mmCIF file with all atom_site columns, C-alpha atoms in Angstrom:
data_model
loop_
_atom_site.group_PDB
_atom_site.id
_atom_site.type_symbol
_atom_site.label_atom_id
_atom_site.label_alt_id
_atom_site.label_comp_id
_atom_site.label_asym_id
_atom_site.label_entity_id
_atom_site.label_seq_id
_atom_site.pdbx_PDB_ins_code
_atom_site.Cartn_x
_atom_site.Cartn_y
_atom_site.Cartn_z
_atom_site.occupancy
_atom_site.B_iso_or_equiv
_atom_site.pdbx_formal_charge
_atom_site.auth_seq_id
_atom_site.auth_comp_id
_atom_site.auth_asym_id
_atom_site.auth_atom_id
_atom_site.pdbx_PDB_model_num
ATOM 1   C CA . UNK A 1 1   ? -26.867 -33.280 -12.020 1.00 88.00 ? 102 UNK A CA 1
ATOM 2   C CA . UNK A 1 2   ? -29.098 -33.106 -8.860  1.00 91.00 ? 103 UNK A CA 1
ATOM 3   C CA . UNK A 1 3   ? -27.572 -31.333 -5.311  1.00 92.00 ? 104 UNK A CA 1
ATOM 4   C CA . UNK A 1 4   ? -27.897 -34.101 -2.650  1.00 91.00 ? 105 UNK A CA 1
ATOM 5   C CA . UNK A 1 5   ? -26.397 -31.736 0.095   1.00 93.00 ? 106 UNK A CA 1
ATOM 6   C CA . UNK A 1 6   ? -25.482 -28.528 1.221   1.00 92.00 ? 107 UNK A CA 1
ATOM 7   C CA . UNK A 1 7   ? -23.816 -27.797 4.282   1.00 91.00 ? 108 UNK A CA 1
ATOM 8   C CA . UNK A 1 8   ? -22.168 -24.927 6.111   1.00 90.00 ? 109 UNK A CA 1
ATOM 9   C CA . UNK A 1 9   ? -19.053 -25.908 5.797   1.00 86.00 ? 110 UNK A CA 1
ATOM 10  C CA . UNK A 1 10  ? -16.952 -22.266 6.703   1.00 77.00 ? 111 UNK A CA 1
ATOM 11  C CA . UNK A 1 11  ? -17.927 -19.080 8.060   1.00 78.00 ? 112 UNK A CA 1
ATOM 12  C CA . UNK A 1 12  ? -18.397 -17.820 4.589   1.00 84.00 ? 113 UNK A CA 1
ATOM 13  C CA . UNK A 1 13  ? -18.878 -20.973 2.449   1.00 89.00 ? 114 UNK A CA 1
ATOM 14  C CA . UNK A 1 14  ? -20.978 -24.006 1.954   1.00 92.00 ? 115 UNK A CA 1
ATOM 15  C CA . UNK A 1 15  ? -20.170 -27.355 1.023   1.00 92.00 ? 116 UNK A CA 1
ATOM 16  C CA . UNK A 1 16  ? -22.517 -28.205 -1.640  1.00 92.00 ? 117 UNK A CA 1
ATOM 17  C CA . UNK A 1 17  ? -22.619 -31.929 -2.544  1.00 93.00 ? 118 UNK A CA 1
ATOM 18  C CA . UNK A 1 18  ? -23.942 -33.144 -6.400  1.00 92.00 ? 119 UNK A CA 1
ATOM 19  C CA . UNK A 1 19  ? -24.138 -36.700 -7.377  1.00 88.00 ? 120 UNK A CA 1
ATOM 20  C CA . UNK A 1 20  ? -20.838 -36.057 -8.934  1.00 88.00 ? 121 UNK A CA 1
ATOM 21  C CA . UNK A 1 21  ? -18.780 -33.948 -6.880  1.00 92.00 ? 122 UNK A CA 1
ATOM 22  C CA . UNK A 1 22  ? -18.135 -31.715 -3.540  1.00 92.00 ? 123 UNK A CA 1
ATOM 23  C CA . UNK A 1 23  ? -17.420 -28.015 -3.945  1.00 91.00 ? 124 UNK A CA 1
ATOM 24  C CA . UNK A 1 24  ? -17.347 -24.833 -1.763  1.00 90.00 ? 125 UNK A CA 1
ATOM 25  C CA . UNK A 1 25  ? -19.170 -22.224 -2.558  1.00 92.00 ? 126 UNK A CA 1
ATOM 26  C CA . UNK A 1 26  ? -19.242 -18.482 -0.978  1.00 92.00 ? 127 UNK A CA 1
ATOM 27  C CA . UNK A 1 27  ? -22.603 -18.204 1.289   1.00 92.00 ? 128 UNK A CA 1
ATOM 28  C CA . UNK A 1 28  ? -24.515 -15.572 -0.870  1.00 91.00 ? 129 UNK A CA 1
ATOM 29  C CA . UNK A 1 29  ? -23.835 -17.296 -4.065  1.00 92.00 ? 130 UNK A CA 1
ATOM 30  C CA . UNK A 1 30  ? -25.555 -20.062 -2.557  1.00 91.00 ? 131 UNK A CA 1
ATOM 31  C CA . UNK A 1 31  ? -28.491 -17.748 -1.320  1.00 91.00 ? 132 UNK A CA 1
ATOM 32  C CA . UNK A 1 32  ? -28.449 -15.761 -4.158  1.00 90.00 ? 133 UNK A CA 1
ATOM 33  C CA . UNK A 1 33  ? -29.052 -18.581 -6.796  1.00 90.00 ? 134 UNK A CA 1
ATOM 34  C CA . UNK A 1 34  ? -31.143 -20.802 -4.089  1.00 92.00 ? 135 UNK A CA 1
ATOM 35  C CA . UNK A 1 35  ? -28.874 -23.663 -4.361  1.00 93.00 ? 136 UNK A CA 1
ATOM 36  C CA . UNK A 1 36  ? -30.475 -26.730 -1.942  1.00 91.00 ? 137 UNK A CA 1
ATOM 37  C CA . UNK A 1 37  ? -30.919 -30.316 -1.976  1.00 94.00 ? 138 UNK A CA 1
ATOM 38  C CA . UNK A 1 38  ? -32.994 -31.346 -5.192  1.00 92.00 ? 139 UNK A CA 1
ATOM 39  C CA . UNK A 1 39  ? -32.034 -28.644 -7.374  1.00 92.00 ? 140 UNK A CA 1
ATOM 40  C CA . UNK A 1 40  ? -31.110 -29.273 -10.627 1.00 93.00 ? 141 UNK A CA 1
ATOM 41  C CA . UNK A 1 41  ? -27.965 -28.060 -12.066 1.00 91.00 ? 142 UNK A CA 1
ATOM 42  C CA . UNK A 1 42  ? -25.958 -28.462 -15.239 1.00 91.00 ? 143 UNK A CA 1
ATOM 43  C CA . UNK A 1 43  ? -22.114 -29.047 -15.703 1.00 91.00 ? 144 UNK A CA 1
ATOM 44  C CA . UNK A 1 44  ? -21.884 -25.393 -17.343 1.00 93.00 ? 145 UNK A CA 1
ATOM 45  C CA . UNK A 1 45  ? -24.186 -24.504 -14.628 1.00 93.00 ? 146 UNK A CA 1
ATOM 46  C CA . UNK A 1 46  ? -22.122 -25.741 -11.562 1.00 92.00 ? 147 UNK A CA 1
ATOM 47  C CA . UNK A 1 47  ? -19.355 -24.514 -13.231 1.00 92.00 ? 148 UNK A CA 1
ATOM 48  C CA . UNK A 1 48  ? -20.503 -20.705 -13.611 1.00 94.00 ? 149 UNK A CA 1
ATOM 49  C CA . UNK A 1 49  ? -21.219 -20.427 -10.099 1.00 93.00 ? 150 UNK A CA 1
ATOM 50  C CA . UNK A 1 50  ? -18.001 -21.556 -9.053  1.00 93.00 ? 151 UNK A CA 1
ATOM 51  C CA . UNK A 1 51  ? -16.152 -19.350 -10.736 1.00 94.00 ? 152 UNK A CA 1
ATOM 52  C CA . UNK A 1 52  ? -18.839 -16.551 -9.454  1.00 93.00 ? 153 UNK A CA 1
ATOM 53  C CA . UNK A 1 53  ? -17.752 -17.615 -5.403  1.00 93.00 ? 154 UNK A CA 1
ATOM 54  C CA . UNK A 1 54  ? -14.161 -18.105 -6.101  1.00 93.00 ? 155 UNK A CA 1
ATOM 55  C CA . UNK A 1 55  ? -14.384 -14.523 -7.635  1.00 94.00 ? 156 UNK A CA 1
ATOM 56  C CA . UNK A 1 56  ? -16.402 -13.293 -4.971  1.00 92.00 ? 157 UNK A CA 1
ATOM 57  C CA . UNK A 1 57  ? -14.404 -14.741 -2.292  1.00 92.00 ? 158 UNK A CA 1
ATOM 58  C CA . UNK A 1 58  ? -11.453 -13.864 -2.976  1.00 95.00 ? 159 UNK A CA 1
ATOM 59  C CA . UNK A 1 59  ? -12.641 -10.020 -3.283  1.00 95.00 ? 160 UNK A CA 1
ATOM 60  C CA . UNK A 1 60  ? -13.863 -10.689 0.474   1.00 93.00 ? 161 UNK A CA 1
ATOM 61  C CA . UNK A 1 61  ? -10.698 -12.226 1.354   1.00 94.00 ? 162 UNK A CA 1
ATOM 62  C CA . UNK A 1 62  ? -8.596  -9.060  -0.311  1.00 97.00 ? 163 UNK A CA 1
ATOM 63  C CA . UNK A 1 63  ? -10.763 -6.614  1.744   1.00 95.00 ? 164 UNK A CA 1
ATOM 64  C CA . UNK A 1 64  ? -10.684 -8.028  4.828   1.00 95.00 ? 165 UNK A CA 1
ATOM 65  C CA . UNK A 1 65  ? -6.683  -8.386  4.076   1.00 96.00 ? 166 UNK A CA 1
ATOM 66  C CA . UNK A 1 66  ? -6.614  -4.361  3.586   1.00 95.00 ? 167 UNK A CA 1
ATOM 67  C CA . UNK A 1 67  ? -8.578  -3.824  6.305   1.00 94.00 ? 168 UNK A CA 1
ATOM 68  C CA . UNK A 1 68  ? -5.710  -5.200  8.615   1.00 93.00 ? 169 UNK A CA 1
ATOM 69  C CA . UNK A 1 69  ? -3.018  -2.955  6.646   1.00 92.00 ? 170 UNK A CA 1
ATOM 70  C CA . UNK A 1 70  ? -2.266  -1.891  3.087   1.00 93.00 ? 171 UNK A CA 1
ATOM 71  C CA . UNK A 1 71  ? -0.804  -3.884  0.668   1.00 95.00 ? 172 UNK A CA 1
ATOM 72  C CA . UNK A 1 72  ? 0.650   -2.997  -2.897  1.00 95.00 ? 173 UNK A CA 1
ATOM 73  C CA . UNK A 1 73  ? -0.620  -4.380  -5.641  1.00 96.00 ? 174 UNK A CA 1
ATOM 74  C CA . UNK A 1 74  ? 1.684   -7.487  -6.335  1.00 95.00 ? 175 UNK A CA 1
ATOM 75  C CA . UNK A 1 75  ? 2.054   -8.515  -2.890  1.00 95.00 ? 176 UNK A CA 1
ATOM 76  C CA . UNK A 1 76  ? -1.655  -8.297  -2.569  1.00 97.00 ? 177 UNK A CA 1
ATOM 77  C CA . UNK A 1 77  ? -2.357  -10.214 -5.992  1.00 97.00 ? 178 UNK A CA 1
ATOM 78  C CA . UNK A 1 78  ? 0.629   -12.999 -4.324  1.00 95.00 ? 179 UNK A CA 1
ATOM 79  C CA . UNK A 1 79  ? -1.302  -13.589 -1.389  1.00 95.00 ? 180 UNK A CA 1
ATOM 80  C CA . UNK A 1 80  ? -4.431  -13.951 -3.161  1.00 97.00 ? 181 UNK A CA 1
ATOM 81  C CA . UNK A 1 81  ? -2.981  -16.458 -5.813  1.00 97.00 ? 182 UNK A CA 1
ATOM 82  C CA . UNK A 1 82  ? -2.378  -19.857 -3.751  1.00 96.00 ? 183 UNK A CA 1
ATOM 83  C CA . UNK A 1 83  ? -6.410  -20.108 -2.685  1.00 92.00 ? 184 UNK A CA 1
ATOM 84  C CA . UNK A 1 84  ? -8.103  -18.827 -5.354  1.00 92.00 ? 185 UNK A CA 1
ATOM 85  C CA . UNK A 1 85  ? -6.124  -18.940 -8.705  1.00 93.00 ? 186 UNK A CA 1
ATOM 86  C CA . UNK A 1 86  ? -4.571  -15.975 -11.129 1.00 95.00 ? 187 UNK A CA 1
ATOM 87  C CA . UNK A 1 87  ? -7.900  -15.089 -12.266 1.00 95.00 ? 188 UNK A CA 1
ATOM 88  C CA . UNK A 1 88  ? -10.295 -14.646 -9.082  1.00 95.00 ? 189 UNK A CA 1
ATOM 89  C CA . UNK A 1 89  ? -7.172  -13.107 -7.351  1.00 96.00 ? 190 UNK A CA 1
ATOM 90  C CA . UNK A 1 90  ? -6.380  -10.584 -10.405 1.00 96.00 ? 191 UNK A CA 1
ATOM 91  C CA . UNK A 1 91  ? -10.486 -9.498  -10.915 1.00 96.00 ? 192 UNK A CA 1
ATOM 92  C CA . UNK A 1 92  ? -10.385 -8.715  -7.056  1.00 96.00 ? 193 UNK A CA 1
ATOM 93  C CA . UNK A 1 93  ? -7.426  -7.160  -7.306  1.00 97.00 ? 194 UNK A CA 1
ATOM 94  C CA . UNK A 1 94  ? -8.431  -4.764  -10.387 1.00 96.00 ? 195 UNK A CA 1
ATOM 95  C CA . UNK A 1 95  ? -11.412 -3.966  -8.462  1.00 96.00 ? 196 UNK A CA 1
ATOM 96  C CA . UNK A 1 96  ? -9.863  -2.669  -5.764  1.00 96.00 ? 197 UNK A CA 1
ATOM 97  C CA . UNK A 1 97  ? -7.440  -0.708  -7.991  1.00 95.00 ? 198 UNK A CA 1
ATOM 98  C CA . UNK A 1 98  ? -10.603 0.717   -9.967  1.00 95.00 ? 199 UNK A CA 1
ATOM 99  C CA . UNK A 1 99  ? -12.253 1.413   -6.345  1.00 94.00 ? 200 UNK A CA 1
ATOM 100 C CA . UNK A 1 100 ? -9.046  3.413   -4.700  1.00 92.00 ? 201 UNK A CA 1
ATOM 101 C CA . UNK A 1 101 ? -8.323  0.497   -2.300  1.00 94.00 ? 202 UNK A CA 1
ATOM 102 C CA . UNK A 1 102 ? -5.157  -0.487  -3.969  1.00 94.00 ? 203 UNK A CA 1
ATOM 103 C CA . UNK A 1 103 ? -2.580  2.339   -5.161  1.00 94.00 ? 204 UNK A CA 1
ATOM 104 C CA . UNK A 1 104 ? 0.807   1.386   -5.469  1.00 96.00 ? 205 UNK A CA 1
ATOM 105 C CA . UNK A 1 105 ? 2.082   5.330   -5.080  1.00 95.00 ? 206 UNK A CA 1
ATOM 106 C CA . UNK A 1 106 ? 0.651   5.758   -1.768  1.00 93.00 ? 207 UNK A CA 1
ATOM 107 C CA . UNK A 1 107 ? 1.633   2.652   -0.597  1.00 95.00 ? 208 UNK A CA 1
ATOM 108 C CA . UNK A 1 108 ? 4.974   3.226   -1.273  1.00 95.00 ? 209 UNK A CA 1
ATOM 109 C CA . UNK A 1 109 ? 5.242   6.990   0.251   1.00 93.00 ? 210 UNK A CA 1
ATOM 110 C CA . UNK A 1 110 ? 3.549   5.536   3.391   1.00 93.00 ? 211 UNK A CA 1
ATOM 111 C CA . UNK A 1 111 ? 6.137   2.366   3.502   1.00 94.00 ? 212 UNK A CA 1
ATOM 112 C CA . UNK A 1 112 ? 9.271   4.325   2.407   1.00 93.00 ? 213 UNK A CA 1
ATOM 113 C CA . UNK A 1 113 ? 8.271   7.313   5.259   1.00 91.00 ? 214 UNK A CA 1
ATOM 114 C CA . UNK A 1 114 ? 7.547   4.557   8.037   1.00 91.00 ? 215 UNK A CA 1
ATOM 115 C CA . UNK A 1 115 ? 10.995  2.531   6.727   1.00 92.00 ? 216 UNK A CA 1
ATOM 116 C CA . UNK A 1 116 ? 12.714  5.971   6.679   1.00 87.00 ? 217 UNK A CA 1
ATOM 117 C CA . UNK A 1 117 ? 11.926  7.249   10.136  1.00 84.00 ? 218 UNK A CA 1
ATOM 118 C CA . UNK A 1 118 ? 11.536  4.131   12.272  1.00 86.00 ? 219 UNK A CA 1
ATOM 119 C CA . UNK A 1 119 ? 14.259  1.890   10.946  1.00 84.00 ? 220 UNK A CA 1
ATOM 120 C CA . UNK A 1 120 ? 16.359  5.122   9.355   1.00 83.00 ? 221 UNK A CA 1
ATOM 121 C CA . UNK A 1 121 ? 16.757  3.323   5.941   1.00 85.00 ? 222 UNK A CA 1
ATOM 122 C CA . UNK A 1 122 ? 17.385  5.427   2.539   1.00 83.00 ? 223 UNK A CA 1
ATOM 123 C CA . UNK A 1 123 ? 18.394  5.266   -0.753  1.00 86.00 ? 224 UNK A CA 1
ATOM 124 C CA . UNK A 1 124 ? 19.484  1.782   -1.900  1.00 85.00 ? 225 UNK A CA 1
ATOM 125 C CA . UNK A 1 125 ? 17.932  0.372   1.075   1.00 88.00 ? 226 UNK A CA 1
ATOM 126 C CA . UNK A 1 126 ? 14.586  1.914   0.912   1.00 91.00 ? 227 UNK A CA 1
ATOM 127 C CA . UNK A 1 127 ? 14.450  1.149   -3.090  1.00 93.00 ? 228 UNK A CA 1
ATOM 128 C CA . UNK A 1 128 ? 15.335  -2.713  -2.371  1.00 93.00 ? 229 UNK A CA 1
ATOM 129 C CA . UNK A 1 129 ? 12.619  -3.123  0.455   1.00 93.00 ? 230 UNK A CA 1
ATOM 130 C CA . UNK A 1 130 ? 9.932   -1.419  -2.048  1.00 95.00 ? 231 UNK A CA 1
ATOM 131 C CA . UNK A 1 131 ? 10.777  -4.161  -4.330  1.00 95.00 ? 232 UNK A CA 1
ATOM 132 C CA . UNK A 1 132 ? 10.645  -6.759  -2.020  1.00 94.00 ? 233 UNK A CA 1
ATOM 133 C CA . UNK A 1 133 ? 6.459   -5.882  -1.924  1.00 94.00 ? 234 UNK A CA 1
ATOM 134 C CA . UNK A 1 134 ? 6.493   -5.761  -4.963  1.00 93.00 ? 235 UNK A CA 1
ATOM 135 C CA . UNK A 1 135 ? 6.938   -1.708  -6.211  1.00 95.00 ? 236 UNK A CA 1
ATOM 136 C CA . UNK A 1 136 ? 8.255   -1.287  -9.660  1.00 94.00 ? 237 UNK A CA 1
ATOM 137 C CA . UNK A 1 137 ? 11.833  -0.597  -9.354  1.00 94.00 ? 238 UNK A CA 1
ATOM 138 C CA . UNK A 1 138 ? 11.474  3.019   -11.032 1.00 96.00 ? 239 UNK A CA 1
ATOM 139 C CA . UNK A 1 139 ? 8.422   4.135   -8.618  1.00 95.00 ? 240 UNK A CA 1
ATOM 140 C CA . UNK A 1 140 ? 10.764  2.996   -5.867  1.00 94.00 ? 241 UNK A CA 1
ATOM 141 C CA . UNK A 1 141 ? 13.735  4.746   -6.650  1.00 92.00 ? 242 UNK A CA 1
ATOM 142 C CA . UNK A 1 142 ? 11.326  8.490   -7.618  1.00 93.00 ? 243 UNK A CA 1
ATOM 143 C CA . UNK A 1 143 ? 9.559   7.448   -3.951  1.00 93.00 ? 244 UNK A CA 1
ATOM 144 C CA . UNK A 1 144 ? 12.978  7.075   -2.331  1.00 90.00 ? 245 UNK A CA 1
ATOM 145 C CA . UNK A 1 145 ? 14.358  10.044  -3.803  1.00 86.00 ? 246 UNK A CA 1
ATOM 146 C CA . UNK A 1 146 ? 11.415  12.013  -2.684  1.00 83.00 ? 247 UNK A CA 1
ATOM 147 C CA . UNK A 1 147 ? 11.515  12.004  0.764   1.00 77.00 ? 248 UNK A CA 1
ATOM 148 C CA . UNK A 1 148 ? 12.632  15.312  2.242   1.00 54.00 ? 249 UNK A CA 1
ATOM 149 C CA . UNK A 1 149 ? 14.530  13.369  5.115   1.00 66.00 ? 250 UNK A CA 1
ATOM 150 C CA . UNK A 1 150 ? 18.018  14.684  5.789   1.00 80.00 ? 251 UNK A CA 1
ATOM 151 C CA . UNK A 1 151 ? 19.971  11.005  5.109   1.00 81.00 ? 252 UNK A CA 1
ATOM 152 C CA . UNK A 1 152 ? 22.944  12.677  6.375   1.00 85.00 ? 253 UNK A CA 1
ATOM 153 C CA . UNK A 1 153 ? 20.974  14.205  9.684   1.00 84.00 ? 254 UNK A CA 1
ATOM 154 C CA . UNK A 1 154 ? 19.300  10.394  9.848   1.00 81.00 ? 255 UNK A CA 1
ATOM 155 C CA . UNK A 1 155 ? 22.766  9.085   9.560   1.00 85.00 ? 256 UNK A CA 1
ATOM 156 C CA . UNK A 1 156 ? 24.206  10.906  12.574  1.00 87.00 ? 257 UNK A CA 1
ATOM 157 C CA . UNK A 1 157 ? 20.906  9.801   14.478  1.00 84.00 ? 258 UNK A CA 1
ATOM 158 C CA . UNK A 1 158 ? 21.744  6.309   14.246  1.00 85.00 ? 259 UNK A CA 1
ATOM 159 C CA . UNK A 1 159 ? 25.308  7.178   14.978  1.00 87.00 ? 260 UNK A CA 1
ATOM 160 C CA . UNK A 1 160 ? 24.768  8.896   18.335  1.00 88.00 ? 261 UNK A CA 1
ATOM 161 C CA . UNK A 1 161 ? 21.950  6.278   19.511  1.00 84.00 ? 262 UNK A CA 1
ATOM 162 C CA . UNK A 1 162 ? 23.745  2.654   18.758  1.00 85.00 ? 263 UNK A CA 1
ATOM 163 C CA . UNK A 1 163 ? 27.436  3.488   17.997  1.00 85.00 ? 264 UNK A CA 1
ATOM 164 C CA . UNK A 1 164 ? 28.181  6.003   20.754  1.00 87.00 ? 265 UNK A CA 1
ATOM 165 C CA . UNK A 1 165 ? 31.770  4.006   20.963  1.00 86.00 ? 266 UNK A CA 1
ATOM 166 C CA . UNK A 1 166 ? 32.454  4.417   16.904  1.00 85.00 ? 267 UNK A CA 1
ATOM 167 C CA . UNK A 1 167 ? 35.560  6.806   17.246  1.00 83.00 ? 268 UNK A CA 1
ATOM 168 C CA . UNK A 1 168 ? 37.110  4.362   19.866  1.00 81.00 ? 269 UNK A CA 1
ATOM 169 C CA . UNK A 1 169 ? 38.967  2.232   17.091  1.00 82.00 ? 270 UNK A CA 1
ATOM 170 C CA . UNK A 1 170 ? 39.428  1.555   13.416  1.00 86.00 ? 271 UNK A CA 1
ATOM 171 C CA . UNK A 1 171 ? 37.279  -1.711  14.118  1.00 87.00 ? 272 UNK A CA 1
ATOM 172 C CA . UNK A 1 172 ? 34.857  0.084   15.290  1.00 88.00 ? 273 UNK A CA 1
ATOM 173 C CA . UNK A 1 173 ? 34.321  2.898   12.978  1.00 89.00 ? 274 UNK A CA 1
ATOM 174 C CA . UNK A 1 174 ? 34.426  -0.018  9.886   1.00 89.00 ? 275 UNK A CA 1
ATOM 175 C CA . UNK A 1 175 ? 31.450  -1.655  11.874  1.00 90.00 ? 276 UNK A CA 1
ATOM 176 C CA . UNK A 1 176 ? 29.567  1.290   12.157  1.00 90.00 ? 277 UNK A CA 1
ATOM 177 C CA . UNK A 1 177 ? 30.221  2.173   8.261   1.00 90.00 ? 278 UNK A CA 1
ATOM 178 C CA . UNK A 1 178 ? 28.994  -1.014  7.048   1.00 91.00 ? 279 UNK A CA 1
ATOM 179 C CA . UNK A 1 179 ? 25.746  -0.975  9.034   1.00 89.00 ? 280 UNK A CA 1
ATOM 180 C CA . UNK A 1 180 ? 25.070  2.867   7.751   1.00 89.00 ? 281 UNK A CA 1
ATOM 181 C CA . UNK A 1 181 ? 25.858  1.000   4.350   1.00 88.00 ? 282 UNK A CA 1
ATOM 182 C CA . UNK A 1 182 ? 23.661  -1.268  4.651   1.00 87.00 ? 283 UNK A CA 1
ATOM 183 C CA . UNK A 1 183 ? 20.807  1.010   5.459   1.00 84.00 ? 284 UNK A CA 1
ATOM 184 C CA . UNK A 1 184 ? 21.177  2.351   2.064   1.00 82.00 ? 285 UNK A CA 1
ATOM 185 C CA . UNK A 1 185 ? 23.445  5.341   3.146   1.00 86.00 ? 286 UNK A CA 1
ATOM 186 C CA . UNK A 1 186 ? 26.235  6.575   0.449   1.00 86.00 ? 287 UNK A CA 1
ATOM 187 C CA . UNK A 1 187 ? 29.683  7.376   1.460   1.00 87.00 ? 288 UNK A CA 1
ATOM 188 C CA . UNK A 1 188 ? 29.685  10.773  1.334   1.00 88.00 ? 289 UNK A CA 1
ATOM 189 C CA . UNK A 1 189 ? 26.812  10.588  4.035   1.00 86.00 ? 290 UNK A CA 1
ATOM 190 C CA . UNK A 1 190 ? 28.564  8.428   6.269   1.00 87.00 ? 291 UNK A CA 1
ATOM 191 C CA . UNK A 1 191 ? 31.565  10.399  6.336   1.00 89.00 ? 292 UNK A CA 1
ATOM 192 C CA . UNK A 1 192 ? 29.858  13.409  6.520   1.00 89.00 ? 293 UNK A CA 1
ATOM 193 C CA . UNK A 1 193 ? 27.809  12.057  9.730   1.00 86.00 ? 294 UNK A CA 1
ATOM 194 C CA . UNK A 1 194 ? 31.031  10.527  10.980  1.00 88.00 ? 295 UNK A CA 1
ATOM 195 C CA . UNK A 1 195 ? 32.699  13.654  10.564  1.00 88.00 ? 296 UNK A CA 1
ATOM 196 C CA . UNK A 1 196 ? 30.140  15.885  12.304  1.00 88.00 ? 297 UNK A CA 1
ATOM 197 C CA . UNK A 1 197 ? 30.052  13.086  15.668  1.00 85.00 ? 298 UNK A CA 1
ATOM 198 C CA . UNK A 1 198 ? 33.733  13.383  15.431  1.00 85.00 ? 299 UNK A CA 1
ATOM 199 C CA . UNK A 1 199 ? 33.427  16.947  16.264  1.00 84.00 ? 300 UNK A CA 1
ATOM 200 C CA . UNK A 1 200 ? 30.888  16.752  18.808  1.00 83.00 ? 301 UNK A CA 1
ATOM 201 C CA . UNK A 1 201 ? 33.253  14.150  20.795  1.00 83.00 ? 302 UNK A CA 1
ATOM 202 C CA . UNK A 1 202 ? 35.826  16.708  20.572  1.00 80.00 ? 303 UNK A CA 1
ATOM 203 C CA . UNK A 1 203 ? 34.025  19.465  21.796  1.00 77.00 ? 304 UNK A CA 1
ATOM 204 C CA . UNK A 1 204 ? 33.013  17.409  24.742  1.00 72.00 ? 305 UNK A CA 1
ATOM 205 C CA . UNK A 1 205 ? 36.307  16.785  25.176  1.00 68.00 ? 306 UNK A CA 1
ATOM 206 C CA . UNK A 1 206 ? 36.153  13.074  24.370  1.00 65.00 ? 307 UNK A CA 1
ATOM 207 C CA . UNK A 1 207 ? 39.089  11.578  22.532  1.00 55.00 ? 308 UNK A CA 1
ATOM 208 C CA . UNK A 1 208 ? 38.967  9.776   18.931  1.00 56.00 ? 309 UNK A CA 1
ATOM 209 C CA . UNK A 1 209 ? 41.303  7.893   16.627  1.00 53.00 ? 310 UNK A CA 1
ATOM 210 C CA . UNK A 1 210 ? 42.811  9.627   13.703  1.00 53.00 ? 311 UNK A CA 1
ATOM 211 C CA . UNK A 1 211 ? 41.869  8.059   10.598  1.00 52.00 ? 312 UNK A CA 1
#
């Protein structure tokens, strides 16, 4: 088959048009094999270099991803998938494994921290959202259990800053244990950080329901 046409089509790609069909193709595949109007090309030919620019595009695509904010590997791999197929987006994504740009451990330390002191999640919580991006369940749970965090220090924090009015009434004191349960707290930290705020009210004199 003969290319009739090839036209910048994307920042990165051309349009390159046979006698038979239209495909894009990444700009230095194009430059690289000298592809123009005229050339001759077979269907194993045309073929080959499209799997060469989907390959090489979607390594471009993955970098300039990470280079906005890190990624673990499946949710990486998932975001590759829908534009460039399993295989393009798994070769890019192996490269960047085999390169250091992808590393699932350090991902996870960084995302559990950030979730940790920012949004004062832990344990079940933490494990579930390093899941959710794709984390193997048993590197989420060693990640979670790693972090030096005080959950029952983190628990208080939360406490003091948006349930100041927790001791008030039984209504409120349920409302404030479900959202410290839903952060991934355990019940021994909750009523341990519930117990310590309980005393500071005291001390300052404040009054509090009995339980």
């Amino acid at each position: 088959m003969r290319i009739l046409e090839v036209a910048r089509r994307k920042r990165h790609c051309y349009a390159v048009s046979t006698e038979t069909e239209q495909v894009l193709l990444d700009v230095d595949i194009v430059e690289e094999y000298g592809l123009r109007p005229g050339v001759q090309l077979s269907a194993a030919q045309l073929q080959a270099l499209i799997i060469a620019s989907n390959n090489r595009r979607a390594l471009n695509k993955a970098s300039f991803l990470l280079s906005r904010r890190d990624y673990a590997v499946k949710e990486l791999l998932l975001k590759l998938i829908p534009d460039f197929g399993e295989d393009a987006a798994q070769q890019a994504v192996d490269q960047l494994c085999d390169a250091g740009a992808l590393d699932d451990r350090k991902f996870a330390q960084f995302y559990a921290s950030y979730l940790s002191e920012t949004k004062k999640l832990a344990g079940r919580a933490l494990v579930f959202e390093l899941t959710k991006k794709g984390i193997d369940r048993a590197l989420a749970q060693e990640i979670a259990a790693e972090l030096s965090l005080d959950p029952v220090a983190s628990a208080l924090e939360i406490v003091r800053r948006k349930y100041p009015d927790c001791l008030e009434d039984e209504r409120a004191l349920r409302r404030l244990q479900g959202a410290l349960a839903r952060r991934g707290y355990g019940y021994d930290e909750i009523r341990s950080a519930v117990q310590i705020y309980r005393e500071e009210q005291q001390a300052d004199g404040k009054g509090a329901f009995d339980e």
